[in-house]
């Protein structure tokens, strides 16, 4: 089914809002993304596509990305459509539609559709891989203290159940070279290592890790690599095969702007066969990735709405999106880096971060800092105190203005000076 047929079929009788964001970007065709990133008047028109709460400045868009109104309305239309057709939809259209969405996501990810499934989120994707290994006592896995808790706990569960061993490295906050990071992971690999997990973008600091170099190093030692792409997918301009990883998981409700409960799992073709599914499904061969996707009856309207999120995302273009998000982060971090009491927990090198950064004020617990920002300055953030990271995570969205970030900078300086 081509995209036009799919959209017609997906729209059914309810009709869908078709994004006009493409027309906006057509006006600026040819403008380099770095220049456009600084054009506040242009981005104000994108901001108008979101319905924002006036009560606070939202700088906590890392949990999940608010959807623009037209993508939200399309999602609601899909909910109505599926409800109207009920089991007719499930029995006749569910599977071809899901396959069409998977094909389009594979296009976005740059991989074969036969290496990709739609999941509910990164947790489901990566936990499927971690639990899908046939761990033996003494087997080892390598990961970082700064990795996401759900995955670390899933590894801990395997350790309890099978006697495998987890080795955790601790990432520096401001590495000077890629080799510093690669060597850190290399130092944790032993002849018993069977899997290495690495974050593409560390969620608590926004640190972008040199995943390709880590994968090359691990592969040279015979170790497969699983990448946590929760924050990198549809945020950074890359294709999964560029990373040469074996497994990649991401959430689509973060930077793609799909509705809550959408994710992807990529498994390189030659790695599918040995992975045990969590749920039984005899319909597919051991070499077919769909064997990992039997999660039972689920909100299928989500699959349909992913198409609308991709439309919006592609209308913007990943290079322009990445440039704007990095500009927003640099706009505020360059104003506070090096000031007394202010501790940036995100690398200084602009290539090592994008939208997300983390900042602390020495002597103030992160939770208190977040509370002061909300109570006294109406700025919504999240306090993080994990491993070597103590600060609030600041995550602008496409709708964020530099004026909002300036308000945050003023608040931070005032708090640090008190
Ligand atoms: C790095 C990282 N991995 C995994 C996850 C889990 O994502 P989800 O809750 O969508 O499964 C998150 C969520 O914030 C994350 O930041």
Short mmCIF file of C-alpha atoms and ligand atoms in Angstrom, two decimals:
data_model
loop_
_atom_site.label_atom_id
_atom_site.label_comp_id
_atom_site.label_asym_id
_atom_site.label_seq_id
_atom_site.Cartn_x
_atom_site.Cartn_y
_atom_site.Cartn_z
CA UNK A 1 0.00 0.00 0.00
CA UNK A 2 1.47 3.37 -0.90
CA UNK A 3 1.33 6.35 1.44
CA UNK A 4 -1.61 8.01 -0.31
CA UNK A 5 -3.71 4.82 -0.24
CA UNK A 6 -2.74 4.22 3.35
CA UNK A 7 -3.77 7.70 4.45
CA UNK A 8 -7.07 7.38 2.61
CA UNK A 9 -7.70 4.01 4.25
CA UNK A 10 -6.56 5.25 7.65
CA UNK A 11 -8.70 8.36 7.44
CA UNK A 12 -11.76 6.28 6.70
CA UNK A 13 -14.97 8.18 7.07
CA UNK A 14 -13.76 10.70 9.67
CA UNK A 15 -11.25 12.66 7.58
CA UNK A 16 -7.96 13.86 9.00
CA UNK A 17 -6.28 17.16 9.49
CA UNK A 18 -3.49 17.30 6.95
CA UNK A 19 -0.45 19.13 8.19
CA UNK A 20 0.15 22.58 6.68
CA UNK A 21 3.53 22.88 8.36
CA UNK A 22 5.04 21.82 5.04
CA UNK A 23 3.81 25.07 3.50
CA UNK A 24 5.53 27.05 6.24
CA UNK A 25 8.81 25.35 5.57
CA UNK A 26 8.39 25.74 1.82
CA UNK A 27 8.65 29.50 2.46
CA UNK A 28 12.14 29.07 3.89
CA UNK A 29 13.40 26.48 1.43
CA UNK A 30 17.06 27.20 0.74
CA UNK A 31 17.67 28.95 4.06
CA UNK A 32 20.55 27.09 5.76
CA UNK A 33 19.30 25.26 8.86
CA UNK A 34 21.82 27.10 11.06
CA UNK A 35 20.41 30.48 9.95
CA UNK A 36 16.81 29.34 10.30
CA UNK A 37 17.57 28.08 13.80
CA UNK A 38 18.10 31.71 14.89
CA UNK A 39 14.94 33.09 13.26
CA UNK A 40 12.64 33.61 16.28
CA UNK A 41 9.84 35.08 14.16
CA UNK A 42 9.74 31.93 12.04
CA UNK A 43 9.73 29.56 15.01
CA UNK A 44 6.95 31.60 16.63
CA UNK A 45 4.76 30.34 13.80
CA UNK A 46 5.64 26.75 14.71
CA UNK A 47 4.95 27.56 18.37
CA UNK A 48 1.44 28.62 17.36
CA UNK A 49 0.76 25.03 16.35
CA UNK A 50 0.94 23.89 19.97
CA UNK A 51 -1.61 24.52 22.69
CA UNK A 52 0.46 25.61 25.68
CA UNK A 53 -0.52 26.02 29.31
CA UNK A 54 0.04 29.65 30.28
CA UNK A 55 0.77 28.82 33.96
CA UNK A 56 4.46 27.98 33.54
CA UNK A 57 7.35 27.84 31.10
CA UNK A 58 7.71 24.17 30.25
CA UNK A 59 11.40 23.21 30.06
CA UNK A 60 10.76 19.53 30.77
CA UNK A 61 10.05 18.18 27.31
CA UNK A 62 12.39 15.22 27.75
CA UNK A 63 9.74 13.04 29.39
CA UNK A 64 7.68 13.18 26.25
CA UNK A 65 7.05 15.74 23.53
CA UNK A 66 3.78 17.55 23.50
CA UNK A 67 2.09 17.05 20.15
CA UNK A 68 1.11 19.94 17.91
CA UNK A 69 -2.67 20.36 17.78
CA UNK A 70 -3.08 19.01 14.26
CA UNK A 71 -1.23 15.78 15.11
CA UNK A 72 -3.28 15.42 18.30
CA UNK A 73 -6.54 15.94 16.36
CA UNK A 74 -5.49 13.30 13.84
CA UNK A 75 -4.82 10.88 16.69
CA UNK A 76 -8.27 11.53 18.17
CA UNK A 77 -9.84 10.96 14.76
CA UNK A 78 -8.08 7.58 14.58
CA UNK A 79 -9.42 6.65 18.02
CA UNK A 80 -12.94 7.43 16.80
CA UNK A 81 -12.43 5.53 13.57
CA UNK A 82 -11.17 2.38 15.26
CA UNK A 83 -13.98 2.59 17.80
CA UNK A 84 -16.57 2.89 15.05
CA UNK A 85 -15.25 -0.08 13.13
CA UNK A 86 -14.37 -2.10 16.23
CA UNK A 87 -13.63 -5.74 15.42
CA UNK A 88 -14.09 -5.07 11.70
CA UNK A 89 -11.07 -2.80 11.92
CA UNK A 90 -9.12 -5.32 13.97
CA UNK A 91 -9.84 -8.22 11.63
CA UNK A 92 -9.50 -6.49 8.27
CA UNK A 93 -7.32 -3.38 8.52
CA UNK A 94 -5.21 -3.62 11.64
CA UNK A 95 -2.37 -5.70 10.24
CA UNK A 96 -1.94 -4.11 6.79
CA UNK A 97 -2.02 -0.66 8.39
CA UNK A 98 0.54 -1.64 10.99
CA UNK A 99 2.77 -3.03 8.24
CA UNK A 100 2.49 0.24 6.30
CA UNK A 101 3.49 2.26 9.37
CA UNK A 102 6.39 -0.07 10.05
CA UNK A 103 7.56 0.37 6.44
CA UNK A 104 7.49 4.13 6.79
CA UNK A 105 9.32 4.02 10.13
CA UNK A 106 11.93 1.78 8.56
CA UNK A 107 12.39 4.45 5.88
CA UNK A 108 12.92 7.05 8.60
CA UNK A 109 15.35 4.80 10.45
CA UNK A 110 17.14 3.83 7.23
CA UNK A 111 16.81 0.09 7.85
CA UNK A 112 14.92 -2.79 6.28
CA UNK A 113 11.29 -3.20 7.46
CA UNK A 114 12.30 -6.76 8.25
CA UNK A 115 14.57 -5.45 11.00
CA UNK A 116 11.98 -3.24 12.72
CA UNK A 117 8.90 -3.64 14.90
CA UNK A 118 6.59 -1.09 16.48
CA UNK A 119 6.58 -1.38 20.26
CA UNK A 120 5.04 0.67 23.06
CA UNK A 121 8.26 2.38 24.08
CA UNK A 122 12.02 2.08 24.60
CA UNK A 123 11.51 0.08 27.78
CA UNK A 124 9.61 -2.63 25.95
CA UNK A 125 12.10 -2.58 23.07
CA UNK A 126 15.30 -2.87 25.08
CA UNK A 127 13.89 -5.11 27.79
CA UNK A 128 12.80 -7.51 25.04
CA UNK A 129 16.44 -7.75 23.96
CA UNK A 130 17.89 -8.00 27.46
CA UNK A 131 15.44 -10.74 28.45
CA UNK A 132 15.77 -12.40 25.04
CA UNK A 133 19.39 -13.46 25.61
CA UNK A 134 19.95 -17.00 26.91
CA UNK A 135 22.16 -15.85 29.77
CA UNK A 136 24.40 -18.39 31.45
CA UNK A 137 26.00 -18.06 34.90
CA UNK A 138 29.12 -15.92 34.65
CA UNK A 139 28.14 -14.24 31.34
CA UNK A 140 28.75 -10.49 31.48
CA UNK A 141 27.08 -7.34 30.18
CA UNK A 142 28.57 -3.84 30.08
CA UNK A 143 26.60 -0.63 30.64
CA UNK A 144 26.91 2.76 32.35
CA UNK A 145 25.74 4.03 35.72
CA UNK A 146 24.11 6.90 33.86
CA UNK A 147 21.93 4.58 31.75
CA UNK A 148 18.18 4.56 32.21
CA UNK A 149 16.96 2.83 35.37
CA UNK A 150 14.47 0.47 33.71
CA UNK A 151 17.18 -1.13 31.59
CA UNK A 152 19.66 -1.32 34.46
CA UNK A 153 16.99 -3.05 36.53
CA UNK A 154 16.16 -5.47 33.72
CA UNK A 155 19.85 -6.43 33.61
CA UNK A 156 19.80 -6.80 37.41
CA UNK A 157 16.84 -9.14 37.04
CA UNK A 158 18.79 -11.33 34.63
CA UNK A 159 21.68 -11.36 37.11
CA UNK A 160 19.34 -12.58 39.86
CA UNK A 161 17.70 -15.14 37.66
CA UNK A 162 20.64 -16.55 35.69
CA UNK A 163 23.75 -15.56 37.63
CA UNK A 164 25.07 -13.34 34.86
CA UNK A 165 27.19 -10.34 35.89
CA UNK A 166 26.72 -6.65 35.11
CA UNK A 167 29.67 -4.31 34.80
CA UNK A 168 28.93 -0.61 35.02
CA UNK A 169 31.25 2.15 33.87
CA UNK A 170 30.76 5.78 34.94
CA UNK A 171 30.66 8.38 32.18
CA UNK A 172 32.65 11.60 32.56
CA UNK A 173 30.57 14.78 32.30
CA UNK A 174 32.86 16.62 29.87
CA UNK A 175 35.13 14.27 27.89
CA UNK A 176 37.80 15.84 25.76
CA UNK A 177 37.90 13.10 23.12
CA UNK A 178 35.75 10.24 21.83
CA UNK A 179 38.58 7.88 22.71
CA UNK A 180 38.15 8.72 26.39
CA UNK A 181 34.65 7.21 26.22
CA UNK A 182 35.55 4.32 23.92
CA UNK A 183 38.44 3.32 26.22
CA UNK A 184 36.13 3.43 29.22
CA UNK A 185 33.80 0.85 27.68
CA UNK A 186 36.72 -1.17 26.26
CA UNK A 187 38.17 -1.44 29.77
CA UNK A 188 35.01 -3.15 31.03
CA UNK A 189 34.94 -5.84 28.33
CA UNK A 190 36.27 -9.27 29.25
CA UNK A 191 36.25 -12.62 27.39
CA UNK A 192 32.90 -13.28 29.13
CA UNK A 193 31.11 -10.16 27.82
CA UNK A 194 28.04 -11.03 25.73
CA UNK A 195 26.33 -7.66 25.35
CA UNK A 196 27.24 -3.98 25.65
CA UNK A 197 24.52 -1.39 26.18
CA UNK A 198 25.22 2.23 25.38
CA UNK A 199 23.02 5.31 25.40
CA UNK A 200 22.93 7.29 22.17
CA UNK A 201 22.05 10.38 24.21
CA UNK A 202 22.27 10.15 28.00
CA UNK A 203 18.85 11.23 29.22
CA UNK A 204 19.98 12.95 32.43
CA UNK A 205 22.72 15.09 30.83
CA UNK A 206 21.98 15.16 27.09
CA UNK A 207 25.49 13.80 26.44
CA UNK A 208 25.71 12.32 22.92
CA UNK A 209 28.02 9.31 23.00
CA UNK A 210 30.30 8.20 20.13
CA UNK A 211 28.17 5.16 19.49
CA UNK A 212 29.71 4.15 16.17
CA UNK A 213 33.22 4.14 17.61
CA UNK A 214 32.03 2.17 20.63
CA UNK A 215 30.31 -0.35 18.32
CA UNK A 216 33.45 -0.74 16.21
CA UNK A 217 35.55 -1.31 19.32
CA UNK A 218 33.05 -3.83 20.78
CA UNK A 219 32.63 -5.71 17.51
CA UNK A 220 36.39 -6.03 17.18
CA UNK A 221 36.17 -7.91 20.49
CA UNK A 222 33.18 -10.01 19.35
CA UNK A 223 30.64 -8.19 21.54
CA UNK A 224 27.22 -7.15 20.17
CA UNK A 225 25.97 -3.64 20.95
CA UNK A 226 22.52 -2.50 22.03
CA UNK A 227 21.83 1.23 21.76
CA UNK A 228 19.32 3.11 23.89
CA UNK A 229 18.04 5.65 21.41
CA UNK A 230 15.13 6.94 23.51
CA UNK A 231 16.29 10.54 23.13
CA UNK A 232 18.21 10.41 19.87
CA UNK A 233 15.65 9.12 17.38
CA UNK A 234 13.97 11.99 15.45
CA UNK A 235 16.15 14.42 17.42
CA UNK A 236 19.53 13.82 15.75
CA UNK A 237 20.17 13.48 12.03
CA UNK A 238 21.32 9.88 11.60
CA UNK A 239 20.23 6.50 10.26
CA UNK A 240 20.40 3.42 12.48
CA UNK A 241 22.75 1.51 10.12
CA UNK A 242 25.23 4.45 10.39
CA UNK A 243 25.82 3.28 13.97
CA UNK A 244 26.48 -0.34 12.99
CA UNK A 245 24.78 -1.50 16.18
CA UNK A 246 23.04 -4.83 16.65
CA UNK A 247 19.96 -3.61 18.53
CA UNK A 248 18.39 -0.15 18.77
CA UNK A 249 15.36 0.92 20.79
CA UNK A 250 13.57 4.27 20.85
CA UNK A 251 10.36 5.90 22.00
CA UNK A 252 8.34 7.73 19.37
CA UNK A 253 6.43 9.82 21.94
CA UNK A 254 9.65 11.64 22.78
CA UNK A 255 11.20 13.41 19.79
CA UNK A 256 9.05 12.15 16.93
CA UNK A 257 6.00 13.64 18.66
CA UNK A 258 3.81 10.55 18.34
CA UNK A 259 1.15 10.04 20.98
CA UNK A 260 2.05 8.28 24.20
CA UNK A 261 2.82 4.59 23.94
CA UNK A 262 4.77 4.26 20.70
CA UNK A 263 8.28 2.97 20.16
CA UNK A 264 10.53 0.99 17.84
CA UNK A 265 12.86 -1.94 18.15
CA UNK A 266 15.52 -2.53 15.52
CA UNK A 267 17.29 -5.88 15.46
CA UNK A 268 19.95 -6.44 12.82
CA UNK A 269 18.87 -9.30 10.57
CA UNK A 270 21.55 -11.72 11.68
CA UNK A 271 20.76 -11.14 15.38
CA UNK A 272 17.03 -12.00 15.22
CA UNK A 273 17.26 -15.79 15.22
CA UNK A 274 19.01 -16.17 18.59
CA UNK A 275 16.73 -13.76 20.46
CA UNK A 276 14.02 -15.45 22.54
CA UNK A 277 10.62 -13.74 22.36
CA UNK A 278 8.94 -12.76 25.63
CA UNK A 279 5.50 -13.80 24.34
CA UNK A 280 4.90 -17.03 22.46
CA UNK A 281 3.95 -16.78 18.80
CA UNK A 282 4.29 -19.76 16.48
CA UNK A 283 3.11 -17.82 13.43
CA UNK A 284 6.58 -16.54 12.63
CA UNK A 285 9.91 -18.19 11.91
CA UNK A 286 12.76 -17.77 14.39
CA UNK A 287 14.40 -15.46 11.87
CA UNK A 288 11.32 -13.19 11.56
CA UNK A 289 11.42 -10.12 13.81
CA UNK A 290 7.62 -10.20 14.13
CA UNK A 291 8.04 -13.12 16.55
CA UNK A 292 9.02 -10.42 19.12
CA UNK A 293 5.90 -8.36 18.56
CA UNK A 294 3.04 -10.44 19.95
CA UNK A 295 1.84 -8.09 22.68
CA UNK A 296 -1.85 -8.96 22.33
CA UNK A 297 -4.69 -6.52 21.82
CA UNK A 298 -3.38 -2.99 22.16
CA UNK A 299 -4.35 0.60 21.20
CA UNK A 300 -4.01 0.16 17.44
CA UNK A 301 -5.04 3.77 16.74
CA UNK A 302 -1.53 4.60 17.97
CA UNK A 303 -0.07 2.83 14.94
CA UNK A 304 -2.15 5.02 12.65
CA UNK A 305 -1.28 8.23 14.45
CA UNK A 306 2.45 7.57 14.06
CA UNK A 307 1.94 8.40 10.36
CA UNK A 308 0.70 11.88 11.25
CA UNK A 309 3.62 12.46 13.59
CA UNK A 310 6.02 11.43 10.81
CA UNK A 311 4.28 13.82 8.40
CA UNK A 312 4.83 16.71 10.81
CA UNK A 313 8.39 15.68 11.56
CA UNK A 314 9.33 15.27 7.89
CA UNK A 315 7.76 18.59 6.98
CA UNK A 316 10.19 20.24 9.38
CA UNK A 317 13.14 18.11 8.29
CA UNK A 318 15.54 16.48 10.70
CA UNK A 319 18.48 18.81 9.92
CA UNK A 320 16.37 21.91 10.68
CA UNK A 321 14.92 20.33 13.80
CA UNK A 322 18.32 19.31 15.16
CA UNK A 323 19.79 22.75 14.39
CA UNK A 324 16.95 24.61 16.14
CA UNK A 325 17.06 22.37 19.22
CA UNK A 326 20.84 22.66 19.53
CA UNK A 327 20.59 26.44 19.09
CA UNK A 328 18.07 26.66 21.95
CA UNK A 329 20.33 24.72 24.28
CA UNK A 330 23.43 26.68 23.36
CA UNK A 331 21.50 29.93 23.76
CA UNK A 332 21.10 29.40 27.50
CA UNK A 333 24.12 27.27 28.40
CA UNK A 334 26.60 29.77 26.94
CA UNK A 335 25.16 32.46 29.24
CA UNK A 336 25.72 30.50 32.45
CA UNK A 337 28.70 28.19 31.89
CA UNK A 338 31.54 29.18 34.21
CA UNK A 339 29.49 31.43 36.50
CA UNK A 340 30.11 31.06 40.26
CA UNK A 341 28.18 28.14 41.83
CA UNK A 342 26.74 27.07 38.48
CA UNK A 343 27.70 23.55 37.42
CA UNK A 344 26.97 22.42 33.86
CA UNK A 345 26.61 18.63 33.71
CA UNK A 346 26.56 18.58 29.90
CA UNK A 347 29.68 18.54 27.69
CA UNK A 348 31.01 21.88 26.48
CA UNK A 349 31.71 20.66 22.93
CA UNK A 350 28.50 21.50 20.97
CA UNK A 351 28.80 18.27 18.95
CA UNK A 352 28.31 16.28 22.15
CA UNK A 353 24.81 17.56 22.99
CA UNK A 354 21.62 18.88 21.38
CA UNK A 355 18.33 19.96 23.04
CA UNK A 356 18.98 18.52 26.50
CA UNK A 357 21.34 19.94 29.09
CA UNK A 358 21.62 19.68 32.86
CA UNK A 359 22.65 22.37 35.30
CA UNK A 360 23.12 22.44 39.04
CA UNK A 361 23.75 25.15 41.61
CA UNK A 362 26.34 24.05 44.15
CA UNK A 363 24.91 23.72 47.63
CA UNK A 364 21.31 23.31 46.41
CA UNK A 365 19.85 19.79 46.08
CA UNK A 366 18.40 19.31 42.56
CA UNK A 367 14.90 18.70 43.86
CA UNK A 368 14.96 21.98 45.80
CA UNK A 369 16.30 23.81 42.77
CA UNK A 370 13.44 22.47 40.64
CA UNK A 371 10.94 23.47 43.34
CA UNK A 372 12.32 27.01 43.59
CA UNK A 373 12.21 27.37 39.82
CA UNK A 374 8.56 26.35 39.78
CA UNK A 375 7.35 28.10 42.92
CA UNK A 376 9.20 31.37 42.50
CA UNK A 377 9.80 31.64 38.76
CA UNK A 378 7.03 29.52 37.18
CA UNK A 379 9.53 27.38 35.32
CA UNK A 380 8.85 23.63 35.08
CA UNK A 381 11.96 21.38 35.09
CA UNK A 382 12.98 18.10 36.74
CA UNK A 383 15.59 17.62 39.44
CA UNK A 384 18.05 14.77 38.89
CA UNK A 385 20.42 13.28 41.45
CA UNK A 386 21.94 10.13 39.95
CA UNK A 387 25.56 8.94 39.89
CA UNK A 388 27.74 12.02 39.16
CA UNK A 389 24.80 14.14 37.93
CA UNK A 390 23.24 16.66 40.30
CA UNK A 391 21.10 19.32 38.70
CA UNK A 392 17.91 20.12 36.86
CA UNK A 393 17.40 18.79 33.34
CA UNK A 394 16.45 21.52 30.90
CA UNK A 395 14.76 20.33 27.73
CA UNK A 396 13.33 22.87 25.30
CA UNK A 397 10.91 21.81 22.57
CA UNK A 398 10.38 23.23 19.08
CA UNK A 399 7.85 25.65 20.56
CA UNK A 400 10.32 27.05 23.12
CA UNK A 401 11.43 30.65 22.59
CA UNK A 402 14.79 32.19 23.43
CA UNK A 403 12.85 34.68 25.59
CA UNK A 404 11.68 31.77 27.76
CA UNK A 405 15.24 30.54 28.04
CA UNK A 406 16.39 34.04 28.98
CA UNK A 407 13.79 33.99 31.78
CA UNK A 408 15.32 30.73 32.96
CA UNK A 409 18.84 32.20 32.83
CA UNK A 410 17.71 35.20 34.93
CA UNK A 411 16.12 32.87 37.48
CA UNK A 412 19.22 30.65 37.66
CA UNK A 413 21.53 33.62 38.16
CA UNK A 414 19.27 35.00 40.88
CA UNK A 415 19.19 31.65 42.69
CA UNK A 416 22.97 31.19 42.41
CA UNK A 417 23.60 34.72 43.68
CA UNK A 418 21.33 34.37 46.74
C1 LIG B 1 17.60 7.04 27.97
C2 LIG B 1 16.21 6.52 28.18
N1 LIG B 1 15.99 5.23 27.95
C3 LIG B 1 14.77 4.70 28.10
C4 LIG B 1 13.71 5.45 28.51
C5 LIG B 1 12.39 4.81 28.68
O1 LIG B 1 11.49 5.36 27.78
P1 LIG B 1 9.97 4.88 27.85
O2 LIG B 1 9.46 5.24 29.20
O3 LIG B 1 9.32 5.64 26.75
O4 LIG B 1 10.00 3.42 27.64
C6 LIG B 1 13.89 6.79 28.77
C7 LIG B 1 12.77 7.62 29.24
O5 LIG B 1 12.90 8.77 29.58
C8 LIG B 1 15.18 7.33 28.60
O6 LIG B 1 15.40 8.63 28.83
#
